[in-house]
Tab-separated table of C-alpha atoms in Angstrom:
chain	number	residue	atom	x	y	z
Y	1	UNK	CA	33.926	-28.041	-49.536
Y	2	UNK	CA	34.633	-31.295	-51.251
Y	3	UNK	CA	37.948	-31.876	-53.008
Y	4	UNK	CA	39.848	-34.626	-54.759
Y	5	UNK	CA	43.591	-35.149	-54.956
Y	6	UNK	CA	45.315	-37.343	-57.477
Y	7	UNK	CA	48.953	-37.114	-56.424
Y	8	UNK	CA	50.398	-38.760	-59.532
Y	9	UNK	CA	50.324	-36.597	-62.641
Y	10	UNK	CA	51.884	-39.216	-64.894
Y	11	UNK	CA	52.507	-42.932	-64.438
Y	12	UNK	CA	54.336	-45.285	-66.765
Y	13	UNK	CA	53.720	-49.014	-66.536
Y	14	UNK	CA	54.871	-51.959	-68.582
Y	15	UNK	CA	52.242	-53.936	-70.410
Y	16	UNK	CA	51.146	-56.851	-68.272
Y	17	UNK	CA	52.217	-55.214	-65.035
Y	18	UNK	CA	49.837	-54.300	-62.248
Y	19	UNK	CA	48.528	-50.785	-61.790
Y	20	UNK	CA	47.383	-48.655	-58.904
Y	21	UNK	CA	46.241	-45.063	-59.316
Y	22	UNK	CA	45.806	-43.059	-56.158
Y	23	UNK	CA	42.896	-40.875	-55.210
Y	24	UNK	CA	42.274	-39.058	-51.947
Y	25	UNK	CA	39.166	-37.085	-51.230
Y	26	UNK	CA	38.014	-34.574	-48.704
Y	27	UNK	CA	34.380	-34.541	-47.756
Y	28	UNK	CA	32.541	-34.248	-44.470
Y	29	UNK	CA	30.167	-37.122	-44.961
Y	30	UNK	CA	29.838	-40.314	-46.945
Y	31	UNK	CA	30.630	-39.426	-50.524
Y	32	UNK	CA	29.780	-40.863	-53.858
Y	33	UNK	CA	33.055	-41.774	-55.572
Y	34	UNK	CA	33.785	-42.327	-59.226
Y	35	UNK	CA	36.601	-43.184	-61.583
Y	36	UNK	CA	36.408	-41.986	-65.171
Y	37	UNK	CA	38.721	-42.656	-68.094
Y	38	UNK	CA	39.399	-40.319	-70.997
Y	39	UNK	CA	41.025	-41.576	-74.162
Y	40	UNK	CA	42.659	-38.990	-76.445
Y	41	UNK	CA	40.097	-36.855	-78.219
Y	42	UNK	CA	37.228	-38.466	-76.381
Y	43	UNK	CA	34.871	-37.608	-73.579
Y	44	UNK	CA	34.991	-39.158	-70.142
Y	45	UNK	CA	33.681	-42.675	-69.633
Y	46	UNK	CA	32.690	-44.092	-66.268
Y	47	UNK	CA	34.865	-46.999	-65.112
Y	48	UNK	CA	33.239	-47.639	-61.754
Y	49	UNK	CA	31.439	-45.998	-58.866
Y	50	UNK	CA	30.985	-46.406	-55.132
Y	51	UNK	CA	27.825	-45.377	-53.354
Y	52	UNK	CA	27.605	-47.709	-50.367
Y	53	UNK	CA	27.994	-51.332	-49.344
Y	54	UNK	CA	30.953	-53.452	-50.337
Y	55	UNK	CA	34.029	-51.264	-50.287
Y	56	UNK	CA	35.652	-53.135	-53.152
Y	57	UNK	CA	33.886	-52.284	-56.376
Y	58	UNK	CA	34.344	-53.827	-59.761
Y	59	UNK	CA	34.183	-51.836	-62.956
Y	60	UNK	CA	34.515	-52.218	-66.654
Y	61	UNK	CA	37.670	-53.245	-68.501
Y	62	UNK	CA	38.931	-55.270	-65.541
Y	63	UNK	CA	39.347	-52.332	-63.175
Y	64	UNK	CA	38.493	-52.310	-59.498
Y	65	UNK	CA	38.702	-49.750	-56.719
Y	66	UNK	CA	38.640	-49.933	-52.962
Y	67	UNK	CA	37.034	-47.369	-50.703
Y	68	UNK	CA	38.965	-46.865	-47.473
Y	69	UNK	CA	37.147	-44.469	-45.202
Y	70	UNK	CA	39.959	-44.321	-42.650
Y	71	UNK	CA	42.373	-43.153	-45.314
Y	72	UNK	CA	39.891	-41.074	-47.330
Y	73	UNK	CA	41.077	-42.944	-50.361
Y	74	UNK	CA	39.560	-44.579	-53.407
Y	75	UNK	CA	42.453	-46.104	-55.330
Y	76	UNK	CA	41.994	-47.678	-58.733
Y	77	UNK	CA	43.667	-50.979	-59.526
Y	78	UNK	CA	44.132	-53.391	-62.371
Y	79	UNK	CA	46.121	-56.614	-62.067
Y	80	UNK	CA	47.488	-56.593	-65.602
Y	81	UNK	CA	47.398	-53.571	-67.893
Y	82	UNK	CA	46.941	-53.667	-71.637
Y	83	UNK	CA	48.294	-51.174	-74.151
Y	84	UNK	CA	44.722	-49.992	-74.713
Y	85	UNK	CA	44.576	-48.776	-71.100
Y	86	UNK	CA	46.797	-45.829	-71.965
Y	87	UNK	CA	44.615	-42.815	-71.213
Y	88	UNK	CA	43.893	-40.139	-68.641
Y	89	UNK	CA	42.133	-41.247	-65.467
Y	90	UNK	CA	40.016	-39.009	-63.298
Y	91	UNK	CA	38.742	-39.582	-59.802
Y	92	UNK	CA	35.614	-37.677	-58.784
Y	93	UNK	CA	33.598	-37.145	-55.633
Y	94	UNK	CA	29.949	-36.218	-55.288
Y	95	UNK	CA	27.977	-35.267	-52.240
Y	96	UNK	CA	25.574	-37.706	-50.665
Y	97	UNK	CA	22.934	-35.072	-50.069
Y	98	UNK	CA	20.660	-33.526	-52.629
Y	99	UNK	CA	20.709	-29.821	-53.300
Y	100	UNK	CA	24.338	-29.824	-54.294
Y	101	UNK	CA	24.698	-31.992	-57.311
Y	102	UNK	CA	28.177	-31.032	-58.402
Y	103	UNK	CA	30.812	-33.633	-59.036
Y	104	UNK	CA	34.315	-32.498	-58.177
Y	105	UNK	CA	37.043	-33.991	-60.332
Y	106	UNK	CA	40.692	-34.523	-59.568
Y	107	UNK	CA	43.351	-33.186	-61.905
Y	108	UNK	CA	43.817	-36.563	-63.531
Y	109	UNK	CA	46.595	-39.122	-63.915
Y	110	UNK	CA	48.009	-39.805	-67.325
Y	111	UNK	CA	48.843	-43.455	-67.836
Y	112	UNK	CA	51.476	-44.494	-70.349
Y	113	UNK	CA	51.978	-48.158	-71.219
Y	114	UNK	CA	55.325	-49.359	-72.494
Y	115	UNK	CA	55.757	-52.637	-74.357
S	1	UNK	CA	20.260	-43.894	-77.339
S	2	UNK	CA	23.148	-42.220	-79.154
S	3	UNK	CA	24.530	-40.731	-75.991
S	4	UNK	CA	25.225	-37.089	-75.354
S	5	UNK	CA	25.704	-35.289	-78.645
S	6	UNK	CA	27.745	-32.135	-78.925
S	7	UNK	CA	28.288	-29.914	-81.902
S	8	UNK	CA	30.466	-28.790	-83.418
S	9	UNK	CA	33.385	-31.108	-82.599
S	10	UNK	CA	35.882	-28.431	-83.506
S	11	UNK	CA	35.493	-24.679	-83.706
S	12	UNK	CA	38.085	-22.137	-84.721
S	13	UNK	CA	37.081	-18.522	-84.417
S	14	UNK	CA	38.643	-15.108	-84.283
S	15	UNK	CA	38.870	-13.116	-81.115
S	16	UNK	CA	35.780	-11.004	-80.602
S	17	UNK	CA	33.427	-13.323	-82.432
S	18	UNK	CA	30.440	-15.006	-80.872
S	19	UNK	CA	30.678	-18.740	-80.360
S	20	UNK	CA	27.772	-21.093	-79.669
S	21	UNK	CA	28.279	-24.639	-78.514
S	22	UNK	CA	25.402	-27.094	-78.606
S	23	UNK	CA	24.442	-30.127	-76.599
S	24	UNK	CA	21.738	-32.755	-76.804
S	25	UNK	CA	21.543	-34.757	-73.581
S	26	UNK	CA	20.409	-38.336	-73.267
S	27	UNK	CA	16.648	-38.550	-73.416
S	28	UNK	CA	15.093	-38.702	-69.968
S	29	UNK	CA	18.083	-37.319	-68.108
S	30	UNK	CA	17.104	-34.539	-65.747
S	31	UNK	CA	20.560	-33.056	-65.191
S	32	UNK	CA	22.801	-31.378	-67.703
S	33	UNK	CA	26.323	-30.136	-66.986
S	34	UNK	CA	28.740	-27.966	-68.926
S	35	UNK	CA	32.451	-28.481	-68.213
S	36	UNK	CA	35.578	-26.857	-69.538
S	37	UNK	CA	38.882	-28.707	-69.743
S	38	UNK	CA	42.273	-27.054	-70.073
S	39	UNK	CA	45.799	-28.173	-69.344
S	40	UNK	CA	46.232	-25.486	-66.728
S	41	UNK	CA	42.961	-25.815	-64.832
S	42	UNK	CA	41.851	-29.354	-65.555
S	43	UNK	CA	38.140	-30.105	-65.666
S	44	UNK	CA	35.964	-27.281	-64.385
S	45	UNK	CA	32.220	-27.277	-63.951
S	46	UNK	CA	30.781	-24.153	-65.521
S	47	UNK	CA	27.052	-24.563	-64.954
S	48	UNK	CA	24.436	-27.217	-64.467
S	49	UNK	CA	20.711	-27.514	-65.045
S	50	UNK	CA	18.010	-29.567	-63.410
S	51	UNK	CA	14.834	-29.998	-65.435
S	52	UNK	CA	15.945	-27.181	-67.745
S	53	UNK	CA	16.465	-24.741	-64.871
S	54	UNK	CA	19.960	-23.406	-64.151
S	55	UNK	CA	20.888	-24.446	-60.620
S	56	UNK	CA	24.458	-23.332	-60.170
S	57	UNK	CA	26.364	-21.067	-62.521
S	58	UNK	CA	29.106	-20.145	-60.098
S	59	UNK	CA	31.688	-21.716	-62.379
S	60	UNK	CA	30.916	-19.486	-65.317
S	61	UNK	CA	34.087	-17.434	-65.638
S	62	UNK	CA	32.672	-14.127	-66.833
S	63	UNK	CA	29.586	-12.398	-68.125
S	64	UNK	CA	30.808	-13.193	-71.604
S	65	UNK	CA	29.639	-16.752	-70.953
S	66	UNK	CA	25.974	-17.666	-70.957
S	67	UNK	CA	24.085	-20.948	-71.084
S	68	UNK	CA	20.513	-21.814	-71.840
S	69	UNK	CA	18.379	-24.891	-71.849
S	70	UNK	CA	15.138	-24.039	-73.672
S	71	UNK	CA	13.876	-27.617	-73.487
S	72	UNK	CA	14.817	-31.013	-72.162
S	73	UNK	CA	16.634	-32.040	-75.308
S	74	UNK	CA	18.805	-29.043	-76.058
S	75	UNK	CA	21.273	-26.719	-74.405
S	76	UNK	CA	23.654	-24.052	-75.618
S	77	UNK	CA	26.759	-22.450	-74.199
S	78	UNK	CA	27.534	-19.084	-75.716
S	79	UNK	CA	30.665	-16.992	-75.486
S	80	UNK	CA	30.378	-13.395	-76.629
S	81	UNK	CA	32.860	-11.926	-77.310
S	82	UNK	CA	35.348	-14.780	-77.428
S	83	UNK	CA	38.956	-14.376	-76.315
S	84	UNK	CA	42.068	-16.522	-76.885
S	85	UNK	CA	42.031	-17.625	-73.230
S	86	UNK	CA	38.671	-19.280	-73.858
S	87	UNK	CA	40.429	-21.885	-75.965
S	88	UNK	CA	39.666	-25.230	-74.360
S	89	UNK	CA	37.658	-28.400	-74.762
S	90	UNK	CA	34.080	-27.927	-73.629
S	91	UNK	CA	32.159	-30.964	-72.486
S	92	UNK	CA	28.488	-31.448	-71.948
S	93	UNK	CA	27.301	-34.248	-69.678
S	94	UNK	CA	23.932	-35.486	-68.514
S	95	UNK	CA	22.720	-37.709	-65.721
S	96	UNK	CA	19.453	-39.303	-64.760
S	97	UNK	CA	19.595	-38.530	-61.064
S	98	UNK	CA	21.757	-36.173	-59.085
S	99	UNK	CA	25.160	-37.469	-58.063
S	100	UNK	CA	24.950	-40.588	-60.155
S	101	UNK	CA	26.801	-41.537	-63.271
S	102	UNK	CA	27.303	-38.647	-65.659
S	103	UNK	CA	27.481	-39.434	-69.356
S	104	UNK	CA	29.811	-37.185	-71.291
S	105	UNK	CA	29.700	-36.029	-74.863
S	106	UNK	CA	32.815	-36.118	-76.997
S	107	UNK	CA	33.454	-32.456	-76.445
S	108	UNK	CA	33.929	-29.370	-78.565
S	109	UNK	CA	37.496	-28.232	-79.056
S	110	UNK	CA	37.394	-24.442	-79.246
S	111	UNK	CA	40.305	-22.441	-80.559
S	112	UNK	CA	40.129	-18.673	-80.450
S	113	UNK	CA	42.820	-16.958	-82.500
């Protein structure tokens, strides 16, 4: 069964500092990987996704993530955070094969930005 | 397209009452998902449909929960009778193809008192 682990429940970063949110997945084959962001009172919005090809993927709002198969990781990064990045971030994994279309989400990482 | 539309945004009901949550997916999307989000359990998939047909309802917590998708543009999630532990934010999401980007609605915050 597929699973996703986000080891950091809460991260605090100063505005302008760099950010890395960790995500580890468990899946027996090549997965689809996603990062979503949820602002307070809102639904989830896709930041970026990895299906195949270049292991460094670019997303919206200046975010990027790198797929590392050897480490089963898909960490999210941003070189300089803005106060508006404060939100909850979810990593998700989906199977490559059809017939099981469920995305599995991690428990999320809450990001706080301090001035 | 206006995105995935859920109604109501907020619902407060008394224990034992029937609650119906509604969702309009993005036009043309073949997959529709119902999720529940709580502090304790995070984001849980309850059920999903493909072309209006329920595919996997293994996440539905109890028989008190039921979901329907009578046509491609409408789905409901019903709880009858509701209980305080059903209090959560319920999200509907749709996607064009399996395992691709899911678009989420803004959610329905349900409070059962």
